[in-house]
Short mmCIF file of C-alpha atoms in Angstrom, two decimals:
data_model
loop_
_atom_site.label_atom_id
_atom_site.label_comp_id
_atom_site.label_asym_id
_atom_site.label_seq_id
_atom_site.Cartn_x
_atom_site.Cartn_y
_atom_site.Cartn_z
CA MET V 25 137.32 120.95 115.77
CA ALA V 26 140.65 121.87 117.85
CA GLU V 27 139.75 125.33 116.35
CA TYR V 28 136.14 125.66 117.00
CA LYS V 29 137.22 123.48 120.91
CA GLU V 30 139.77 126.94 121.75
CA SER V 31 137.07 129.30 120.99
CA ASP V 32 134.67 127.99 123.58
CA VAL V 33 137.11 127.85 125.81
CA ILE V 34 137.83 131.22 125.33
CA GLU V 35 134.55 132.18 125.10
CA GLU V 36 133.46 129.83 128.41
CA GLU V 37 136.82 132.25 129.98
CA LYS V 38 135.47 135.88 129.32
CA ASN V 39 131.56 134.56 130.89
CA CYS V 40 133.14 133.33 133.85
CA LYS V 41 134.93 136.93 133.99
CA LEU V 42 132.13 138.99 133.32
CA THR V 43 130.46 136.46 136.24
CA TYR V 44 132.58 137.52 138.76
CA TYR V 45 132.21 141.45 137.69
CA PHE V 46 128.41 141.60 137.64
CA ARG V 47 129.24 139.83 141.10
CA ASP V 48 130.78 142.67 142.47
CA LEU V 49 127.92 144.78 140.49
CA LEU V 50 125.92 143.26 142.29
CA LYS V 51 127.02 142.80 145.82
CA GLU V 52 128.52 146.94 146.38
CA ARG V 53 125.67 148.66 143.07
CA ILE V 54 122.86 147.20 142.93
CA ASN V 55 121.97 145.08 146.12
CA PHE V 56 120.39 147.87 149.21
CA GLN V 57 123.66 149.28 150.02
CA ILE V 58 122.16 150.47 153.96
CA SER V 59 122.08 147.94 157.06
CA GLU V 60 120.37 145.53 157.54
CA GLU V 61 118.68 146.99 160.13
CA GLU V 62 118.20 150.22 158.55
CA THR V 63 116.14 147.84 155.61
CA VAL V 64 113.93 146.64 158.30
CA ASP V 65 112.68 149.98 159.18
CA ILE V 66 112.91 151.14 156.42
CA ILE V 67 110.18 148.66 155.31
CA ASP V 68 108.22 148.07 158.66
CA ALA V 69 107.62 152.35 158.92
CA VAL V 70 106.45 152.74 155.22
CA GLU V 71 103.54 149.01 155.66
CA THR V 72 102.64 150.40 158.95
CA LEU V 73 102.20 154.37 157.94
CA VAL V 74 100.98 152.48 154.49
CA SER V 75 97.61 150.98 156.52
CA ASN V 76 97.05 153.26 158.96
CA ILE V 77 96.31 156.07 156.47
CA ILE V 78 94.32 153.44 154.32
CA THR V 79 92.64 151.95 157.96
CA TYR V 80 91.57 155.57 158.18
CA VAL V 81 89.86 155.78 155.06
CA THR V 82 88.09 152.61 154.96
CA SER V 83 85.92 153.32 158.95
CA LYS V 84 85.78 157.34 157.97
CA VAL V 85 84.30 156.70 154.69
CA ASP V 86 81.68 154.64 154.09
CA TRP V 87 81.67 154.13 150.30
CA LEU V 88 85.35 152.77 150.43
CA PRO V 89 85.27 149.54 151.81
CA PHE V 90 88.44 148.47 150.89
CA SER V 91 88.68 144.81 153.46
CA ARG V 92 93.25 143.64 152.69
CA LEU V 93 96.24 145.91 151.75
CA LEU V 94 98.54 143.86 149.21
CA LYS V 95 101.86 144.26 149.19
CA VAL V 96 103.26 143.77 145.31
CA GLY V 97 105.97 144.35 142.54
CA SER V 98 109.90 145.16 143.34
CA MET V 99 109.72 144.85 147.59
CA ALA V 100 106.99 141.50 148.06
CA GLU V 101 109.07 140.05 145.51
CA SER V 102 112.05 141.24 146.83
CA THR V 103 113.28 141.79 143.50
CA SER V 104 114.52 145.81 144.70
CA ILE V 105 117.17 147.90 143.97
CA VAL V 106 119.89 150.20 145.46
CA PHE V 107 117.63 151.70 148.16
CA PRO V 108 114.10 150.72 149.77
CA ASP V 109 112.54 153.84 147.80
CA GLU V 110 109.98 152.24 146.38
CA PHE V 111 106.76 150.31 147.46
CA ASP V 112 103.65 148.68 145.31
CA TYR V 113 100.44 147.67 147.09
CA LEU V 114 96.73 147.24 146.26
CA ALA V 115 93.81 148.29 148.61
CA ILE V 116 91.80 145.55 147.78
CA HIS V 117 88.25 145.59 147.95
CA LYS V 118 86.59 141.58 147.91
CA GLN V 119 83.41 141.76 144.79
CA LYS V 120 79.93 141.77 146.63
CA GLY V 121 77.08 143.05 145.27
CA MET V 122 78.94 143.39 141.60
CA GLN V 123 79.84 140.93 139.05
CA ILE V 124 81.62 140.63 135.74
CA GLU V 125 80.93 140.84 132.35
CA ARG V 126 83.31 139.94 129.19
CA VAL V 127 81.57 142.29 127.15
CA CYS V 128 84.62 143.85 125.31
CA LYS V 129 85.64 140.85 123.35
CA GLN V 130 87.97 142.38 121.64
CA ASP V 131 90.31 143.09 124.87
CA ARG V 132 90.43 139.44 126.05
CA GLY V 133 92.54 141.68 128.56
CA TYR V 134 89.67 143.58 130.60
CA ALA V 135 85.85 143.40 131.96
CA HIS V 136 82.82 145.24 133.13
CA ILE V 137 81.82 146.22 136.37
CA LYS V 138 78.05 145.33 137.18
CA VAL V 139 77.29 146.69 140.29
CA THR V 140 73.74 144.90 141.38
CA ASP V 141 73.84 146.06 144.93
CA PRO V 142 70.92 148.24 145.22
CA ASP V 143 72.94 149.70 148.33
CA LEU V 144 76.49 150.08 146.32
CA LYS V 145 74.60 151.42 143.59
CA LYS V 146 73.11 154.31 146.12
CA LYS V 147 77.04 155.01 147.29
CA TRP V 148 78.69 155.30 144.11
CA PHE V 149 76.62 156.30 142.13
CA LYS V 150 78.88 159.01 141.51
CA TRP V 151 80.64 156.79 139.02
CA LEU V 152 78.15 154.79 137.13
CA ARG V 153 77.44 154.29 133.85
CA GLY V 154 74.42 153.14 133.70
CA ASP V 155 75.18 149.58 136.50
CA TYR V 156 78.22 149.87 135.20
CA LEU V 157 81.51 151.23 137.15
CA GLN V 158 83.44 153.38 135.14
CA ALA V 159 86.74 152.81 134.66
CA PHE V 160 88.61 155.27 133.26
CA PHE V 161 87.17 159.66 132.14
CA THR V 162 88.72 161.34 129.57
CA THR V 163 87.57 164.69 130.48
CA ASN V 164 88.12 167.10 127.46
CA GLY V 165 89.71 169.72 130.52
CA PHE V 166 86.64 170.67 132.02
CA ALA V 167 88.42 168.31 135.78
CA ASP V 168 88.89 172.19 137.21
CA MET V 169 85.68 173.03 136.88
CA PHE V 170 83.15 170.14 137.50
CA PRO V 171 85.61 167.97 139.46
CA GLY V 172 83.17 165.21 141.85
CA ASP V 173 81.10 164.62 137.88
CA PHE V 174 84.89 163.26 136.60
CA ASP V 175 85.87 161.06 138.78
CA THR V 176 86.92 157.30 139.15
CA LEU V 177 86.45 154.70 142.65
CA GLY V 178 90.44 155.01 142.13
CA ASN V 179 90.57 159.03 142.33
CA ALA V 180 87.56 159.21 145.25
CA LEU V 181 90.67 157.19 147.70
CA MET V 182 93.40 159.63 146.16
CA TYR V 183 91.35 162.56 147.03
CA GLU V 184 90.03 161.41 150.72
CA VAL V 185 93.83 159.77 151.15
CA ALA V 186 95.70 163.63 150.46
CA GLN V 187 92.90 165.20 152.51
CA ILE V 188 94.41 162.80 155.46
CA SER V 189 98.32 163.47 154.31
CA GLN V 190 97.80 166.87 154.32
CA SER V 191 96.16 167.16 158.29
CA VAL V 192 98.35 164.17 160.35
CA SER V 193 100.43 166.01 162.50
CA ASP V 194 101.77 163.38 165.01
CA VAL V 195 99.69 160.01 163.72
CA GLY V 196 101.94 160.80 159.75
CA VAL V 197 105.21 159.83 162.03
CA LEU V 198 106.40 156.63 163.42
CA PRO V 199 109.67 156.98 164.75
CA LYS V 200 111.78 153.52 164.29
CA ARG V 201 115.67 152.21 165.76
CA THR V 202 117.71 153.90 162.50
CA GLY V 203 115.09 156.56 161.74
CA LEU V 204 111.46 158.40 161.97
CA MET V 205 109.49 158.04 158.70
CA ARG V 206 106.70 161.12 158.43
CA ILE V 207 103.89 160.83 156.30
CA GLY V 208 104.03 163.48 152.90
CA LYS V 209 102.21 166.43 151.99
CA ARG V 210 102.42 165.23 148.46
CA VAL V 211 100.36 162.88 146.67
CA GLN V 212 99.49 162.30 143.02
CA LYS V 213 98.10 160.41 139.92
CA ASN V 214 100.05 158.49 138.78
CA GLY V 215 97.88 156.05 136.06
CA PRO V 216 95.54 153.72 137.56
CA ALA V 217 97.92 153.84 140.74
CA PHE V 218 98.32 156.78 143.01
CA THR V 219 101.46 157.49 144.52
CA GLN V 220 101.62 158.69 148.65
CA HIS V 221 105.56 160.15 149.43
CA PHE V 222 107.06 159.61 152.60
CA LEU V 223 109.90 161.23 154.16
CA TRP V 224 112.87 158.89 155.77
CA GLU V 225 115.01 160.91 158.09
CA PRO V 226 118.06 158.91 159.61
CA TYR V 227 119.43 159.05 162.66
CA ASN V 228 122.71 159.03 161.48
CA LEU V 229 123.81 162.89 160.57
CA GLN V 230 125.90 161.78 157.88
CA LYS V 231 123.12 160.70 155.67
CA SER V 232 120.43 162.20 153.51
CA LYS V 233 116.60 162.27 154.26
CA THR V 234 115.10 159.75 150.97
CA THR V 235 111.29 160.66 149.78
CA ILE V 236 109.89 157.02 149.40
CA LYS V 237 106.83 156.56 147.47
CA VAL V 238 104.95 154.09 148.13
CA ASP V 239 102.67 153.65 144.66
CA ILE V 240 98.47 152.48 145.66
CA THR V 241 96.55 151.31 143.04
CA PRO V 242 92.64 150.91 144.35
CA ALA V 243 91.71 146.54 142.86
CA ILE V 244 88.79 144.86 143.47
CA GLU V 245 88.93 140.84 143.91
CA PHE V 246 87.19 137.99 142.21
CA ASP V 247 86.78 133.92 142.19
CA LEU V 248 88.48 132.81 139.34
CA ASN V 249 85.85 131.45 136.35
CA ASP V 250 87.05 129.82 133.44
CA ASP V 251 86.26 132.28 131.02
CA ILE V 252 89.32 134.72 132.77
CA ILE V 253 92.08 132.48 131.52
CA ASN V 254 93.76 129.96 129.64
CA GLU V 255 96.05 128.25 127.90
CA ASN V 256 96.48 130.51 124.94
CA ASP V 257 96.74 133.20 127.39
CA THR V 258 99.96 131.79 129.12
CA PHE V 259 103.46 131.28 128.12
CA HIS V 260 103.28 127.74 129.68
CA THR V 261 100.85 125.86 131.36
CA ASP V 262 102.51 125.87 135.03
CA ILE V 263 101.86 130.30 134.75
CA LEU V 264 97.87 128.89 134.26
CA ASN V 265 98.34 126.15 136.89
CA LYS V 266 99.26 128.85 139.12
CA THR V 267 96.59 130.77 138.83
CA VAL V 268 93.80 128.33 138.86
CA GLU V 269 95.05 127.13 142.23
CA HIS V 270 95.60 129.91 143.66
CA GLY V 271 91.54 130.30 142.83
CA LYS V 272 91.00 134.65 142.15
CA PHE V 273 92.06 137.76 140.25
CA MET V 274 91.31 141.31 140.05
CA LEU V 275 90.29 144.27 138.58
CA VAL V 276 91.54 147.75 138.08
CA LEU V 277 91.69 150.97 136.62
CA THR V 278 92.89 151.22 133.48
CA HIS V 279 95.67 153.10 132.15
CA ASP V 280 94.57 156.84 130.74
CA HIS V 281 96.42 154.92 127.14
CA GLY V 282 94.23 152.23 127.73
CA PRO V 283 91.55 150.28 125.68
CA SER V 284 88.66 153.15 124.56
CA CYS V 285 85.74 151.39 125.94
CA PRO V 286 85.38 153.98 129.04
CA LEU V 287 83.84 150.62 131.62
CA CYS V 288 87.32 148.13 131.14
CA PHE V 289 89.13 147.75 133.66
CA ARG V 290 92.34 145.41 133.78
CA LEU V 291 92.45 141.98 134.56
CA THR V 292 94.98 141.27 136.82
CA PHE V 293 97.08 137.80 138.60
CA THR V 294 98.76 140.37 140.76
CA GLU V 295 99.47 138.03 143.74
CA THR V 296 100.44 134.12 140.99
CA GLU V 297 103.00 136.84 139.77
CA VAL V 298 104.21 137.92 142.74
CA ASN V 299 104.67 133.71 143.68
CA LEU V 300 106.16 133.78 140.17
CA VAL V 301 109.06 135.68 140.55
CA CYS V 302 109.71 134.94 144.44
CA CYS V 303 109.79 131.24 142.87
CA LEU V 304 112.83 131.71 140.73
CA ASP V 305 115.95 130.77 141.68
CA THR V 306 118.94 133.47 142.86
CA HIS V 307 120.74 132.67 139.78
CA HIS V 308 117.80 134.18 137.75
CA ASN V 309 117.34 136.48 140.15
CA ASP V 310 120.31 138.79 140.22
CA CYS V 311 119.77 138.62 136.45
CA TYR V 312 116.39 140.20 136.87
CA LYS V 313 117.80 142.32 138.58
CA LEU V 314 121.70 143.89 136.56
CA LEU V 315 117.94 143.96 133.17
CA LYS V 316 117.28 147.37 135.87
CA TYR V 317 119.43 148.79 136.83
CA ILE V 318 121.25 148.90 133.78
CA PHE V 319 117.63 149.94 131.44
CA ASN V 320 116.52 151.44 134.56
CA SER V 321 118.84 152.90 136.46
CA GLY V 322 119.97 155.66 133.74
CA GLY V 323 118.24 158.75 134.61
CA SER V 324 113.78 160.05 134.38
CA VAL V 325 114.56 157.39 130.96
CA ASN V 326 113.00 153.80 131.01
CA PHE V 327 113.37 152.65 127.89
CA LEU V 328 111.85 149.16 129.17
CA SER V 329 109.50 148.99 132.77
CA SER V 330 110.71 146.31 134.98
CA TYR V 331 107.36 144.63 134.42
CA VAL V 332 108.43 144.12 130.86
CA LEU V 333 112.20 142.61 131.69
CA LYS V 334 110.46 140.57 134.95
CA THR V 335 107.45 138.81 131.84
CA LEU V 336 111.58 138.67 129.88
CA VAL V 337 112.84 137.00 132.83
CA LEU V 338 109.92 134.79 134.15
CA LYS V 339 109.84 133.05 129.60
CA HIS V 340 113.57 132.31 130.77
CA GLY V 341 113.38 131.16 133.35
CA TYR V 342 111.73 128.37 131.91
CA HIS V 343 113.35 126.97 129.35
CA CYS V 344 117.16 127.20 130.73
CA GLU V 345 119.45 125.56 133.07
CA GLU V 346 122.01 127.04 133.47
CA THR V 347 122.46 128.40 137.42
CA ALA V 348 125.76 129.17 137.57
CA ASN V 349 127.25 131.86 134.51
CA LEU V 350 125.06 135.18 134.81
CA ALA V 351 127.15 136.65 132.02
CA VAL V 352 125.17 133.21 129.36
CA CYS V 353 121.66 134.35 130.70
CA PHE V 354 122.67 138.03 130.73
CA LYS V 355 123.83 138.28 127.59
CA GLN V 356 120.35 136.23 125.69
CA LEU V 357 118.53 138.48 127.57
CA VAL V 358 120.02 141.88 126.86
CA ALA V 359 120.03 139.93 123.01
CA VAL V 360 116.17 140.06 123.17
CA CYS V 361 116.05 142.79 124.03
CA LEU V 362 118.44 144.90 121.62
CA HIS V 363 116.49 143.43 118.75
CA TYR V 364 113.01 144.67 120.14
CA LEU V 365 115.02 148.18 120.09
CA PHE V 366 116.26 148.40 117.36
CA ASN V 367 113.59 146.82 115.44
CA ARG V 368 110.07 147.03 116.76
CA THR V 369 107.82 148.47 114.83
CA THR V 370 105.98 152.01 115.10
CA GLY V 371 103.87 151.72 117.47
CA GLU V 372 104.07 147.85 118.76
CA LYS V 373 103.25 146.82 121.66
CA ILE V 374 105.77 146.05 123.50
CA GLU V 375 103.92 142.65 125.30
CA LYS V 376 102.70 141.68 122.01
CA TYR V 377 106.68 141.55 121.29
CA PHE V 378 107.69 139.93 124.37
CA LYS V 379 105.29 137.46 123.94
CA GLN V 380 105.85 136.79 119.76
CA ASN V 381 109.87 136.73 120.31
CA VAL V 382 112.09 136.47 123.63
CA VAL V 383 114.08 133.92 122.52
CA GLU V 384 113.73 130.48 124.32
#
C-alpha cells in the first residue's frame, strides 16, 4: 500500500509539472499572440465586411433571400488559437415556401427539401430536381462546359460573392485603429462552404500582412419537430434538452463525400453547438485548444479535425469533475485519439468511432 501511495505521489508531481508546462504553452504560443486592440480590430473588420458582402448580394440578387449572418466555429466559441485568421459564418435563409422530408431513413443526419412556393420554384428552378432542391450535383467532368446547369444554390451564392470581390474598390477596404482590412480577390470552394480571402495589413511595418480565411456556408433554417432529433442521436440528455429549447435547426449543402443521394442536405444544430462549447469551463476549453494545437498545427495534414476534437472534449466534459489539473484530462483525451489512430478499421468513420469508444 505504501509503495502504491509513493507512486501515486510521483504521478501527481509529474502531472503538476506538465500542467505548468501547458499553462506556459497556452500563454506563449497557443492563445492569440497579438494585442487585444488588434484582435478586436480584426474581428470587427471581418464581421463588417462579410455582412456588407452578404447584404449587397441579397439586395441585388432576388433568388438569394438570406435573412441573417451567423458567426459560428472557433471564433464564435472563443477556441481559436495563435491568430484570428479563420472565421466561419452561416448565411441563413429562414424557411419559407419549403418543407422538410425525412425520406432517406438510413441517413438520419440528412433530409430532403421540398419547395412548395410557386414563386420560389421559379427563382430556384435551376437547382431543383422536380420539386426538390439539390444538395450537390456530380458533374462527371462537364462542369466547365455547362457551369450553369451543374450548379447548386451554394455554388451560385459563391459565384455572386466572387463577382463582388472582383469589382469592389474603396468599398472593399476598411481602415481600423491598428491596421487595414481588404477584401481579397480569391474565393474558393471548400466542401459545403466557400472561402472568401481577406488581407489584414497592420500599420506597424514590423508586422507581416496576414491572409484571413472566411468560410461562408449557405443554410436553410427550420423549426424543430419530433422527427428531427431524439435521445438516441445524442450522448447526453443535456444536449437534447438544449437543442429542443433552442427550437431551430438548419440544413446545409452536403460534402462531396457525403451520401450518394443528391437531394440529401445535412442537418446541423450549429447554434446549440456554439452554446455548448461556450459553456465549457476554462479548464476544458484549454484542453480543447491544446488538442487543436498539437494535432492540427503541424502543416497541411490534420490527423483529427477540430470538429472531432470538439466532440471528444464535450463528451469528456460531461463526465469529468477535474477543473485544475490540465495534464490529467489532456492525457485521457490524447489516449482516446491515439487509440483511434492506431486501431481504427479501414474506412471507419471518425464520428462513429468516437461515439462508441470515447472514454468517460
